[in-house]
Tab-separated table of C-alpha atoms (C1' of nucleotides) in Angstrom:
chain	number	residue	atom	x	y	z
A	176	MET	CA	244.930	19.718	-124.268
A	177	ASP	CA	242.788	22.187	-125.633
A	178	ASN	CA	242.595	23.307	-130.004
A	179	GLN	CA	244.314	25.682	-129.248
A	180	ASN	CA	247.313	24.205	-128.395
A	181	GLN	CA	246.999	21.052	-130.863
A	182	ALA	CA	247.607	23.551	-133.294
A	183	LEU	CA	250.227	25.749	-132.070
A	184	ASP	CA	252.169	21.780	-131.677
A	185	PHE	CA	251.068	21.258	-134.922
A	186	ILE	CA	253.343	24.201	-135.762
A	187	LEU	CA	256.451	23.563	-133.864
A	188	GLN	CA	256.453	20.631	-134.709
A	189	SER	CA	256.400	21.164	-137.893
A	190	ALA	CA	258.972	23.012	-137.850
A	191	LEU	CA	261.439	20.243	-135.792
A	192	LEU	CA	260.620	17.983	-138.899
A	193	TRP	CA	260.760	20.543	-141.639
A	194	SER	CA	264.470	21.424	-140.785
A	195	GLY	CA	265.441	17.595	-140.422
A	196	MET	CA	264.043	16.310	-143.886
A	197	VAL	CA	265.856	19.405	-146.021
A	198	LYS	CA	268.651	18.557	-144.002
A	199	LYS	CA	268.459	14.413	-144.812
A	200	ALA	CA	266.871	15.326	-148.801
A	201	ASP	CA	269.505	17.691	-149.229
A	202	GLN	CA	271.914	14.879	-148.444
A	203	GLN	CA	271.379	12.326	-150.208
A	204	LEU	CA	270.465	13.783	-153.285
A	205	SER	CA	273.867	15.595	-153.501
A	206	VAL	CA	275.010	12.258	-154.892
A	207	HIS	CA	273.110	13.236	-157.899
A	208	GLY	CA	274.815	17.098	-158.441
A	209	ILE	CA	271.313	18.566	-157.214
A	210	SER	CA	269.730	20.055	-153.846
A	211	PHE	CA	266.159	19.184	-152.673
A	212	SER	CA	264.742	22.306	-154.383
A	213	GLU	CA	266.299	21.636	-157.927
A	214	PHE	CA	264.207	18.426	-157.292
A	215	GLY	CA	260.933	19.701	-156.831
A	216	ILE	CA	261.672	21.554	-160.157
A	217	LEU	CA	262.734	18.749	-162.207
A	218	HIS	CA	259.496	17.494	-160.645
A	219	GLN	CA	256.749	19.720	-161.453
A	220	LEU	CA	258.621	19.847	-165.077
A	221	SER	CA	257.810	16.570	-165.506
A	222	LEU	CA	254.425	16.394	-164.201
A	223	ALA	CA	253.892	19.368	-166.403
A	224	PRO	CA	251.820	18.531	-169.648
A	225	GLN	CA	254.851	18.773	-172.586
A	226	GLN	CA	257.155	18.884	-169.320
A	227	ARG	CA	257.593	22.636	-169.792
A	228	LEU	CA	256.241	25.189	-167.339
A	229	SER	CA	255.972	29.165	-167.200
A	230	ARG	CA	258.432	30.397	-164.413
A	231	ILE	CA	255.480	31.614	-162.283
A	232	GLU	CA	253.538	28.701	-162.339
A	233	LEU	CA	256.787	26.532	-161.379
A	234	ALA	CA	256.928	28.982	-157.898
A	235	ASN	CA	253.535	28.293	-157.216
A	236	ALA	CA	254.335	25.128	-157.334
A	237	VAL	CA	257.219	24.116	-155.453
A	238	GLY	CA	256.587	27.324	-153.005
A	239	LEU	CA	259.147	29.864	-153.913
A	240	SER	CA	259.190	33.211	-154.776
A	241	ALA	CA	260.088	34.032	-158.314
A	242	SER	CA	263.608	35.703	-157.485
A	243	GLY	CA	263.732	32.482	-156.051
A	244	ILE	CA	263.607	30.685	-159.154
A	245	THR	CA	265.303	32.692	-161.796
A	246	ARG	CA	268.129	32.381	-159.281
A	247	LEU	CA	267.977	28.033	-158.852
A	248	LEU	CA	267.218	28.130	-162.705
A	249	GLN	CA	270.113	29.646	-164.243
A	250	PRO	CA	272.903	26.866	-163.006
A	251	MET	CA	270.369	24.794	-164.287
A	252	GLU	CA	270.047	26.130	-167.862
A	253	LYS	CA	274.169	26.141	-167.452
A	254	ILE	CA	274.301	21.858	-166.715
A	255	GLN	CA	271.488	21.435	-169.441
A	256	LEU	CA	268.545	19.990	-167.050
A	257	VAL	CA	266.104	22.596	-168.986
A	258	GLU	CA	266.426	25.282	-171.512
A	259	LYS	CA	264.545	28.264	-172.262
A	260	GLU	CA	262.312	28.875	-174.511
A	261	GLN	CA	259.503	31.591	-175.429
A	262	ASN	CA	256.250	31.600	-175.939
A	263	ALA	CA	254.855	32.885	-179.133
A	264	ARG	CA	251.588	34.287	-177.719
A	265	ASP	CA	253.002	36.357	-175.088
A	266	ALA	CA	256.316	38.038	-174.746
A	267	ARG	CA	256.571	38.147	-171.473
A	268	VAL	CA	256.538	34.392	-170.357
A	269	SER	CA	259.908	32.605	-170.796
A	270	LEU	CA	258.950	28.964	-170.277
A	271	VAL	CA	260.972	25.567	-168.899
A	272	LYS	CA	261.654	22.896	-170.319
A	273	LEU	CA	263.192	19.924	-169.156
A	274	THR	CA	265.981	18.574	-171.398
A	275	PRO	CA	266.240	15.000	-171.863
A	276	THR	CA	269.045	14.565	-170.511
A	277	GLY	CA	267.093	16.651	-167.054
A	278	GLN	CA	264.535	14.036	-167.615
A	279	GLN	CA	267.118	11.539	-166.996
A	280	ILE	CA	268.360	12.837	-164.018
A	281	TYR	CA	264.632	13.705	-162.740
A	282	LEU	CA	264.397	9.626	-163.354
A	283	ASP	CA	267.810	9.170	-161.236
A	284	ALA	CA	266.843	11.309	-158.333
A	285	LEU	CA	264.023	10.026	-157.955
A	286	GLN	CA	264.577	6.349	-157.318
A	287	THR	CA	266.530	8.210	-154.461
A	288	CYS	CA	264.136	10.100	-153.151
A	289	ASN	CA	261.249	7.847	-153.064
A	290	PHE	CA	263.959	5.422	-151.312
A	291	PHE	CA	264.294	8.609	-148.462
A	292	ALA	CA	260.956	9.141	-148.567
A	293	THR	CA	259.622	6.109	-147.898
A	294	GLN	CA	262.139	5.840	-145.046
A	295	PHE	CA	261.166	8.914	-143.675
A	296	VAL	CA	257.198	7.877	-143.405
A	297	SER	CA	258.623	4.534	-142.186
A	298	PRO	CA	257.466	4.721	-138.152
A	299	LEU	CA	253.867	4.792	-139.978
A	300	THR	CA	251.391	2.210	-140.832
A	301	PRO	CA	250.582	2.120	-144.296
A	302	ARG	CA	247.291	3.172	-143.942
A	303	GLN	CA	248.257	5.799	-141.565
A	304	GLN	CA	250.701	7.834	-144.140
A	305	GLU	CA	247.938	7.879	-146.386
A	306	MET	CA	245.855	9.432	-143.566
A	307	LEU	CA	248.790	11.609	-142.973
A	308	VAL	CA	248.912	12.685	-146.593
A	309	ASP	CA	244.511	13.167	-146.837
A	310	LEU	CA	244.629	15.323	-143.977
A	311	LEU	CA	248.121	17.537	-145.322
A	312	GLN	CA	246.412	17.619	-148.434
A	313	ARG	CA	243.029	19.836	-147.085
A	314	LEU	CA	245.339	21.913	-145.676
B	226	MET	CA	248.688	5.057	-155.998
B	227	ASP	CA	251.423	3.233	-153.883
B	228	ASN	CA	253.337	3.570	-151.292
B	229	GLN	CA	256.258	4.973	-153.057
B	230	ASN	CA	254.292	7.638	-154.335
B	231	GLN	CA	252.841	8.565	-151.386
B	232	ALA	CA	255.844	9.084	-149.597
B	233	LEU	CA	256.466	10.991	-151.894
B	234	ASP	CA	253.942	13.490	-152.364
B	235	PHE	CA	254.335	13.995	-148.424
B	236	ILE	CA	257.062	15.459	-148.523
B	237	LEU	CA	256.252	17.897	-151.404
B	238	GLN	CA	253.427	18.220	-150.184
B	239	SER	CA	255.528	19.422	-146.556
B	240	ALA	CA	257.908	22.313	-149.015
B	241	LEU	CA	254.539	23.825	-150.084
B	242	LEU	CA	252.882	23.887	-146.945
B	243	TRP	CA	255.547	25.267	-145.248
B	244	SER	CA	256.519	27.899	-147.065
B	245	GLY	CA	253.561	29.504	-146.669
B	246	MET	CA	253.542	29.214	-143.210
B	247	VAL	CA	256.108	30.327	-142.174
B	248	LYS	CA	255.583	33.520	-143.732
B	249	LYS	CA	252.028	34.265	-142.550
B	250	ALA	CA	253.873	33.358	-139.338
B	251	ASP	CA	256.822	35.331	-139.820
B	252	GLN	CA	254.097	37.897	-140.853
B	253	GLN	CA	251.242	37.633	-137.976
B	254	LEU	CA	254.006	38.086	-135.523
B	255	SER	CA	255.798	40.638	-137.211
B	256	VAL	CA	253.306	42.894	-135.128
B	257	HIS	CA	255.031	41.904	-131.412
B	258	GLY	CA	258.710	42.297	-133.425
B	259	ILE	CA	259.546	38.758	-132.941
B	260	SER	CA	259.734	36.309	-135.990
B	261	PHE	CA	258.398	32.580	-136.216
B	262	SER	CA	262.240	32.182	-135.182
B	263	GLU	CA	262.474	33.633	-131.889
B	264	PHE	CA	258.394	32.666	-130.506
B	265	GLY	CA	259.732	28.958	-131.021
B	266	ILE	CA	262.832	30.035	-128.382
B	267	LEU	CA	260.631	32.167	-126.326
B	268	HIS	CA	257.719	28.806	-126.674
B	269	GLN	CA	260.969	26.489	-125.374
B	270	LEU	CA	262.240	28.258	-123.174
B	271	SER	CA	258.759	28.905	-120.985
B	272	LEU	CA	258.491	25.489	-121.740
B	273	ALA	CA	262.231	24.942	-119.510
B	274	PRO	CA	262.687	24.678	-115.742
B	275	GLN	CA	263.566	27.326	-115.051
B	276	GLN	CA	262.464	29.066	-117.565
B	277	ARG	CA	266.588	28.249	-119.057
B	278	LEU	CA	268.023	26.014	-120.896
B	279	SER	CA	271.790	25.842	-122.766
B	280	ARG	CA	272.082	26.791	-126.410
B	281	ILE	CA	272.820	22.965	-127.355
B	282	GLU	CA	269.374	21.983	-126.291
B	283	LEU	CA	268.002	24.954	-127.865
B	284	ALA	CA	269.472	24.072	-130.886
B	285	ASN	CA	267.785	20.983	-130.935
B	286	ALA	CA	264.624	22.312	-129.400
B	287	VAL	CA	263.735	23.681	-132.681
B	288	GLY	CA	266.001	22.469	-135.282
B	289	LEU	CA	269.049	24.736	-135.927
B	290	SER	CA	272.052	24.648	-135.983
B	291	ALA	CA	274.360	26.318	-132.778
B	292	SER	CA	275.943	29.058	-134.622
B	293	GLY	CA	272.548	30.039	-135.645
B	294	ILE	CA	271.240	29.990	-131.456
B	295	THR	CA	273.615	32.077	-131.119
B	296	ARG	CA	273.504	34.876	-133.464
B	297	LEU	CA	269.346	34.356	-133.362
B	298	LEU	CA	270.551	35.071	-129.482
B	299	GLN	CA	271.866	38.240	-130.038
B	300	PRO	CA	269.501	40.401	-131.026
B	301	MET	CA	266.767	38.659	-129.210
B	302	GLU	CA	270.258	39.853	-125.214
B	303	LYS	CA	270.131	43.061	-126.387
B	304	ILE	CA	266.415	44.030	-125.714
B	305	GLN	CA	266.243	42.103	-123.089
B	306	LEU	CA	264.095	39.536	-124.102
B	307	VAL	CA	266.595	37.473	-122.192
B	308	GLU	CA	269.709	36.946	-121.126
B	309	LYS	CA	272.786	35.237	-119.851
B	310	GLU	CA	274.157	33.354	-117.399
B	311	GLN	CA	276.805	30.713	-116.989
B	312	ASN	CA	276.326	27.067	-115.642
B	313	ALA	CA	278.513	26.427	-112.309
B	314	ARG	CA	279.621	23.283	-112.769
B	315	ASP	CA	280.673	23.448	-116.414
B	316	ALA	CA	282.141	26.559	-117.876
B	317	ARG	CA	281.472	25.657	-120.906
B	318	VAL	CA	278.093	25.845	-121.338
B	319	SER	CA	276.390	29.616	-121.052
B	320	LEU	CA	272.209	29.153	-120.142
B	321	VAL	CA	269.793	31.003	-122.045
B	322	LYS	CA	267.182	32.811	-119.421
B	323	LEU	CA	263.516	34.212	-120.234
B	324	THR	CA	263.448	37.498	-118.838
B	325	PRO	CA	260.535	38.639	-117.185
B	326	THR	CA	259.698	41.377	-120.758
B	327	GLY	CA	260.890	38.275	-123.194
B	328	GLN	CA	257.433	36.332	-120.813
B	329	GLN	CA	255.230	39.394	-120.879
B	330	ILE	CA	256.314	39.490	-125.383
B	331	TYR	CA	255.986	35.557	-125.333
B	332	LEU	CA	252.666	35.363	-123.289
B	333	ASP	CA	251.508	38.513	-126.035
B	334	ALA	CA	252.824	36.639	-129.350
B	335	LEU	CA	251.130	33.330	-127.942
B	336	GLN	CA	248.176	34.872	-128.412
B	337	THR	CA	248.400	35.209	-131.435
B	338	CYS	CA	250.286	32.665	-132.574
B	339	ASN	CA	247.807	30.322	-131.328
B	340	PHE	CA	245.265	31.948	-133.461
B	341	PHE	CA	247.004	31.360	-136.383
B	342	ALA	CA	247.825	28.181	-135.974
B	343	THR	CA	244.190	27.337	-135.552
B	344	GLN	CA	242.725	29.322	-138.483
B	345	PHE	CA	245.133	27.503	-140.115
B	346	VAL	CA	244.250	23.868	-139.423
B	347	SER	CA	241.037	24.935	-139.516
B	348	PRO	CA	239.488	22.909	-143.159
B	349	LEU	CA	240.080	19.692	-140.621
B	350	THR	CA	238.064	18.695	-138.467
B	351	PRO	CA	239.079	18.778	-134.015
B	352	ARG	CA	239.246	15.254	-134.666
B	353	GLN	CA	241.631	15.127	-137.434
B	354	GLN	CA	243.298	17.847	-136.070
B	355	GLU	CA	244.068	15.441	-133.262
B	356	MET	CA	245.202	12.935	-135.540
B	357	LEU	CA	247.831	14.746	-137.402
B	358	VAL	CA	249.291	16.375	-134.655
B	359	ASP	CA	249.522	12.977	-133.299
B	360	LEU	CA	251.006	10.860	-136.582
B	361	LEU	CA	253.662	14.125	-137.052
B	362	GLN	CA	254.789	13.119	-134.250
B	363	ARG	CA	255.656	9.412	-134.547
B	364	LEU	CA	257.689	10.962	-137.275
C	92	DA	C1'	245.347	55.685	-180.814
C	93	DC	C1'	247.470	56.406	-176.535
C	94	DA	C1'	247.783	56.812	-171.606
C	95	DA	C1'	247.425	53.585	-167.294
C	96	DT	C1'	246.942	49.359	-164.832
C	97	DT	C1'	248.952	44.427	-164.572
C	98	DT	C1'	251.675	40.569	-165.768
C	99	DA	C1'	256.242	38.003	-166.323
C	100	DC	C1'	259.950	37.885	-165.168
C	101	DT	C1'	265.342	40.253	-163.929
C	102	DT	C1'	268.422	42.691	-160.744
C	103	DG	C1'	270.491	44.512	-155.991
C	104	DC	C1'	270.734	44.220	-151.916
C	105	DG	C1'	270.433	42.090	-147.409
C	106	DC	C1'	268.821	38.529	-144.052
C	107	DA	C1'	268.897	33.918	-141.649
C	108	DC	C1'	270.668	30.224	-141.842
C	109	DT	C1'	274.847	26.223	-142.568
C	110	DC	C1'	279.450	24.358	-142.647
C	111	DA	C1'	283.942	24.169	-141.326
C	112	DA	C1'	287.593	26.323	-138.508
C	113	DG	C1'	289.043	27.406	-133.762
C	114	DC	C1'	289.338	28.876	-128.889
C	115	DA	C1'	288.010	27.070	-124.247
C	116	DT	C1'	286.630	23.591	-120.702
C	117	DC	C1'	285.824	19.131	-119.340
C	118	DA	C1'	287.041	14.083	-119.220
C	119	DA	C1'	289.426	9.837	-119.548
C	120	DT	C1'	293.783	7.499	-120.409
C	121	DC	C1'	298.436	6.383	-118.699
D	219	DG	C1'	299.073	15.518	-114.273
D	220	DA	C1'	300.461	15.958	-119.162
D	221	DT	C1'	298.205	14.042	-123.192
D	222	DT	C1'	293.415	13.586	-125.840
D	223	DG	C1'	290.394	13.335	-127.470
D	224	DA	C1'	284.982	15.150	-126.280
D	225	DT	C1'	281.305	18.976	-125.458
D	226	DG	C1'	279.437	23.852	-125.818
D	227	DC	C1'	280.373	27.864	-128.015
D	228	DT	C1'	281.364	31.833	-131.554
D	229	DT	C1'	283.288	32.985	-135.969
D	230	DG	C1'	284.472	33.856	-140.750
D	231	DA	C1'	282.527	32.916	-145.259
D	232	DG	C1'	279.105	31.751	-148.215
D	233	DT	C1'	274.607	30.093	-149.527
D	234	DG	C1'	269.772	30.788	-150.771
D	235	DC	C1'	266.704	32.088	-150.465
D	236	DG	C1'	262.851	36.730	-150.296
D	237	DC	C1'	261.280	42.162	-151.030
D	238	DA	C1'	261.473	46.036	-153.276
D	239	DA	C1'	262.613	47.872	-157.545
D	240	DG	C1'	263.167	48.123	-162.133
D	241	DT	C1'	261.868	46.538	-167.232
D	242	DA	C1'	259.662	44.440	-171.034
D	243	DA	C1'	255.578	42.970	-172.546
D	244	DA	C1'	250.246	42.770	-172.585
D	245	DT	C1'	245.381	44.678	-171.003
D	246	DT	C1'	242.163	47.833	-170.264
D	247	DG	C1'	240.099	52.775	-169.984
D	248	DT	C1'	238.570	55.928	-173.475
DNA sequence: ACAATTTACTTGCGCACTCAAGCATCAATC
DNA sequence: GATTGATGCTTGAGTGCGCAAGTAAATTGT
């Protein structure tokens, strides 16, 4: 098994893992009424200073396009998980801010997601999990 | 950083990596006229005994639903990358077989994909790449 | 001061996929 | 050997995105 095949295996193996992972995550998170993508948004917002980010920052943080973010946020605003806020310095950017409701839903969903994620990586020892996260972060 | 957060990081980091990876792979493979999903199909078929698989086997191998496979294969049959073949023992299954054309396109695309994959994992040493593939395969 | 370019979004369109329902075939039970 | 249930696949409807084009605001160049 040479290096090239190893790299190819990595890509194809990831495809397989990922498709299953998202499906299960969405399913588990559905009890909170949110999708995995929406969880990702809540997560990034909760990490952000003052829990607010521009839409572009959000898009980069979760790996979606700007238009994807626009459409994802529409229903989230409607059910008050996040709210719009405009930037005083630059009228182009419309900031997204986590509401208290959104914060609460996030904390609930975080429990579920942590449980799921922990279960997902459970075939590995903690030492191996650490190594895996470390390796991925270098890519 | 406890174990739970590590697991969560793994999931979210994967989301980010994966979204970028597929986009780049699709872009590079477009010179061969195929998508990354289609490459996955050609790859699995080329590995299979007699280069033929049922649609269900294919779906499981690449992580798509049965209906996804049906729709992906339609254009691939039209341009003769694969062909239908029926199973003598069971009239329900319709096998998918790689054509010589498909084989050729696959080999060309494999070069591209190997190059891309190799580049993608290049921030890691060969030793680390090996470890990464090994860890993923246990999940 | 005013055009030209760049940036932050939004919108129209379309593709890729899923889920649920349907059809055909096989297998098991009576 | 008919019925019941499981399996392989296709189809209809709907969702979740991306891409390209459009708008509005900021920045840059002159």
